[in-house]
């Protein structure tokens, strides 16, 4: 059985539904797959260097009109061709879920089917939609039920994603496999002539723990789930055969709690052109990028001159090899200088609010209450939101219903990083830091969420409802 507690705040999850066996099993739940918290720590040795690598899985592409998404247990091959069946939970049997690709202005009509044994609801992370379509936990549906979504996509081209958001169950459902990419395209992007088709690759990076039978196993800790192995697009030890041309990688940190420090083994820089809310105003060359849970990156990478060589995408924090690029012949193209669109700057906030991310389960001293509106925000007014913490960071702070612009970070790391410019919906708050953002809710009125995207903190109650009025 797994249960999260917050010793700092002496808070305990009391929801009976949360006590469960954490290993996924298709058919009969249980089978002795549960791990105690102390047991998961005892086994936390580093992964061995893999000798065999498997082709990177690229999820199928689907479109948002008349789409049915079913969340259900299924069996996948994490070694993608290695014939090693693993029990996971997945959207439409695909781990990660199918990549939804939408054009700005398009209408999404999506039927969510709950094929799990618990309630669920799906949130479109980064999508600006009205509140009945936002996947708020109050809309969670029971097993066997459906939830109909219908919304118009009206925002800049960007990489968003979708995942479950039921109260106190998000960490488990995401960790056991329920997440997928949601790409928005627009005319501005089309004019840039960026790499496409096989040269545009989504990379959903996360960590995972497997039980002895090789099934995904959720072993939460109140400080955040820490998996023992990395997965990219649900693939163990993946490689990607590339040509020696230009690629666009759409990177999502889909981990519950882990931050990745991305770098390339040959020391070459990434060219960062966008993040959560779309393109940056100008491209930037970076040798290392830290990406917190739920953050996204839009990267260009040229393999010109590397034919016959191997380049590894690494995580410098855990010392993991994430993805090997095996560079073949053919292909062309170096990183172009792009004319990226300008970003109108938010300014002159009307109101300043301070949010303290306390312990592991509270914002401003309060544990989340599904039925409590914590504050109200006037529609269309720019506000300055200040995020602080009394400890137990990192806290990746996420806002529903609007994107924001990061203004400053004082204390701690003391700077706004290049990957935090432009439009964001998630920003990393470390211990000792104060992060200020400007935000304006000019899409829809209604009830939205502010929360920590370390999913174990979220599930313990580090979340607040606000209403745009
Ligand atoms: Cu947190």
mmCIF file of N, CA and C and ligand atoms in Angstrom, residues 357 359-361 391-397 429 451-458 462, ligand 1:
data_model
loop_
_atom_site.group_PDB
_atom_site.id
_atom_site.type_symbol
_atom_site.label_atom_id
_atom_site.label_comp_id
_atom_site.label_asym_id
_atom_site.label_seq_id
_atom_site.Cartn_x
_atom_site.Cartn_y
_atom_site.Cartn_z
ATOM 1 N N UNK A 357 4.568 28.345 -1.096
ATOM 2 C CA UNK A 357 4.450 26.900 -1.264
ATOM 3 C C UNK A 357 5.094 26.259 -0.034
ATOM 4 N N UNK A 359 5.757 23.498 3.029
ATOM 5 C CA UNK A 359 5.843 22.077 3.303
ATOM 6 C C UNK A 359 5.728 21.299 2.014
ATOM 7 N N UNK A 360 4.873 20.284 2.035
ATOM 8 C CA UNK A 360 4.687 19.476 0.836
ATOM 9 C C UNK A 360 3.220 19.441 0.415
ATOM 10 N N UNK A 361 2.392 20.219 1.081
ATOM 11 C CA UNK A 361 0.962 20.029 0.866
ATOM 12 C C UNK A 361 0.135 21.304 0.947
ATOM 13 N N UNK A 391 10.468 25.956 2.047
ATOM 14 C CA UNK A 391 11.285 24.755 2.016
ATOM 15 C C UNK A 391 10.610 23.625 1.281
ATOM 16 N N UNK A 392 11.308 22.501 1.240
ATOM 17 C CA UNK A 392 10.806 21.298 0.570
ATOM 18 C C UNK A 392 10.659 21.460 -0.938
ATOM 19 N N UNK A 393 11.331 22.469 -1.487
ATOM 20 C CA UNK A 393 11.389 22.598 -2.935
ATOM 21 C C UNK A 393 12.291 21.463 -3.471
ATOM 22 N N UNK A 394 12.383 21.235 -4.752
ATOM 23 C CA UNK A 394 11.798 22.048 -5.805
ATOM 24 C C UNK A 394 10.269 21.929 -5.917
ATOM 25 N N UNK A 395 9.664 23.085 -6.235
ATOM 26 C CA UNK A 395 8.244 23.143 -6.535
ATOM 27 C C UNK A 395 8.081 23.713 -7.945
ATOM 28 N N UNK A 396 7.771 22.901 -8.934
ATOM 29 C CA UNK A 396 7.452 23.448 -10.254
ATOM 30 C C UNK A 396 6.030 24.024 -10.219
ATOM 31 N N UNK A 397 5.920 25.338 -10.249
ATOM 32 C CA UNK A 397 4.630 26.005 -10.068
ATOM 33 C C UNK A 397 3.908 26.117 -11.401
ATOM 34 N N UNK A 429 10.491 26.664 -8.828
ATOM 35 C CA UNK A 429 10.793 27.395 -7.604
ATOM 36 C C UNK A 429 11.645 26.501 -6.723
ATOM 37 N N UNK A 451 -1.007 25.247 -8.866
ATOM 38 C CA UNK A 451 -0.520 24.137 -8.046
ATOM 39 C C UNK A 451 0.932 23.814 -8.317
ATOM 40 N N UNK A 452 1.482 23.023 -7.388
ATOM 41 C CA UNK A 452 2.811 22.474 -7.578
ATOM 42 C C UNK A 452 2.694 21.279 -8.517
ATOM 43 N N UNK A 453 3.556 21.243 -9.539
ATOM 44 C CA UNK A 453 3.503 20.137 -10.498
ATOM 45 C C UNK A 453 4.449 19.003 -10.131
ATOM 46 N N UNK A 454 5.018 19.068 -8.933
ATOM 47 C CA UNK A 454 5.564 17.823 -8.385
ATOM 48 C C UNK A 454 4.321 17.046 -7.967
ATOM 49 N N UNK A 455 4.026 15.979 -8.656
ATOM 50 C CA UNK A 455 2.674 15.430 -8.564
ATOM 51 C C UNK A 455 2.350 14.882 -7.181
ATOM 52 N N UNK A 456 3.366 14.479 -6.438
ATOM 53 C CA UNK A 456 3.109 14.013 -5.075
ATOM 54 C C UNK A 456 2.718 15.193 -4.176
ATOM 55 N N UNK A 457 3.319 16.356 -4.388
ATOM 56 C CA UNK A 457 2.887 17.546 -3.643
ATOM 57 C C UNK A 457 1.469 17.931 -4.042
ATOM 58 N N UNK A 458 1.218 17.894 -5.322
ATOM 59 C CA UNK A 458 -0.142 18.209 -5.806
ATOM 60 C C UNK A 458 -1.169 17.293 -5.154
ATOM 61 N N UNK A 462 -1.028 20.579 -2.398
ATOM 62 C CA UNK A 462 -0.358 21.839 -2.732
ATOM 63 C C UNK A 462 -0.988 22.407 -4.002
HETATM 64 CU CU1 LIG B 1 5.925 21.218 -4.492
#
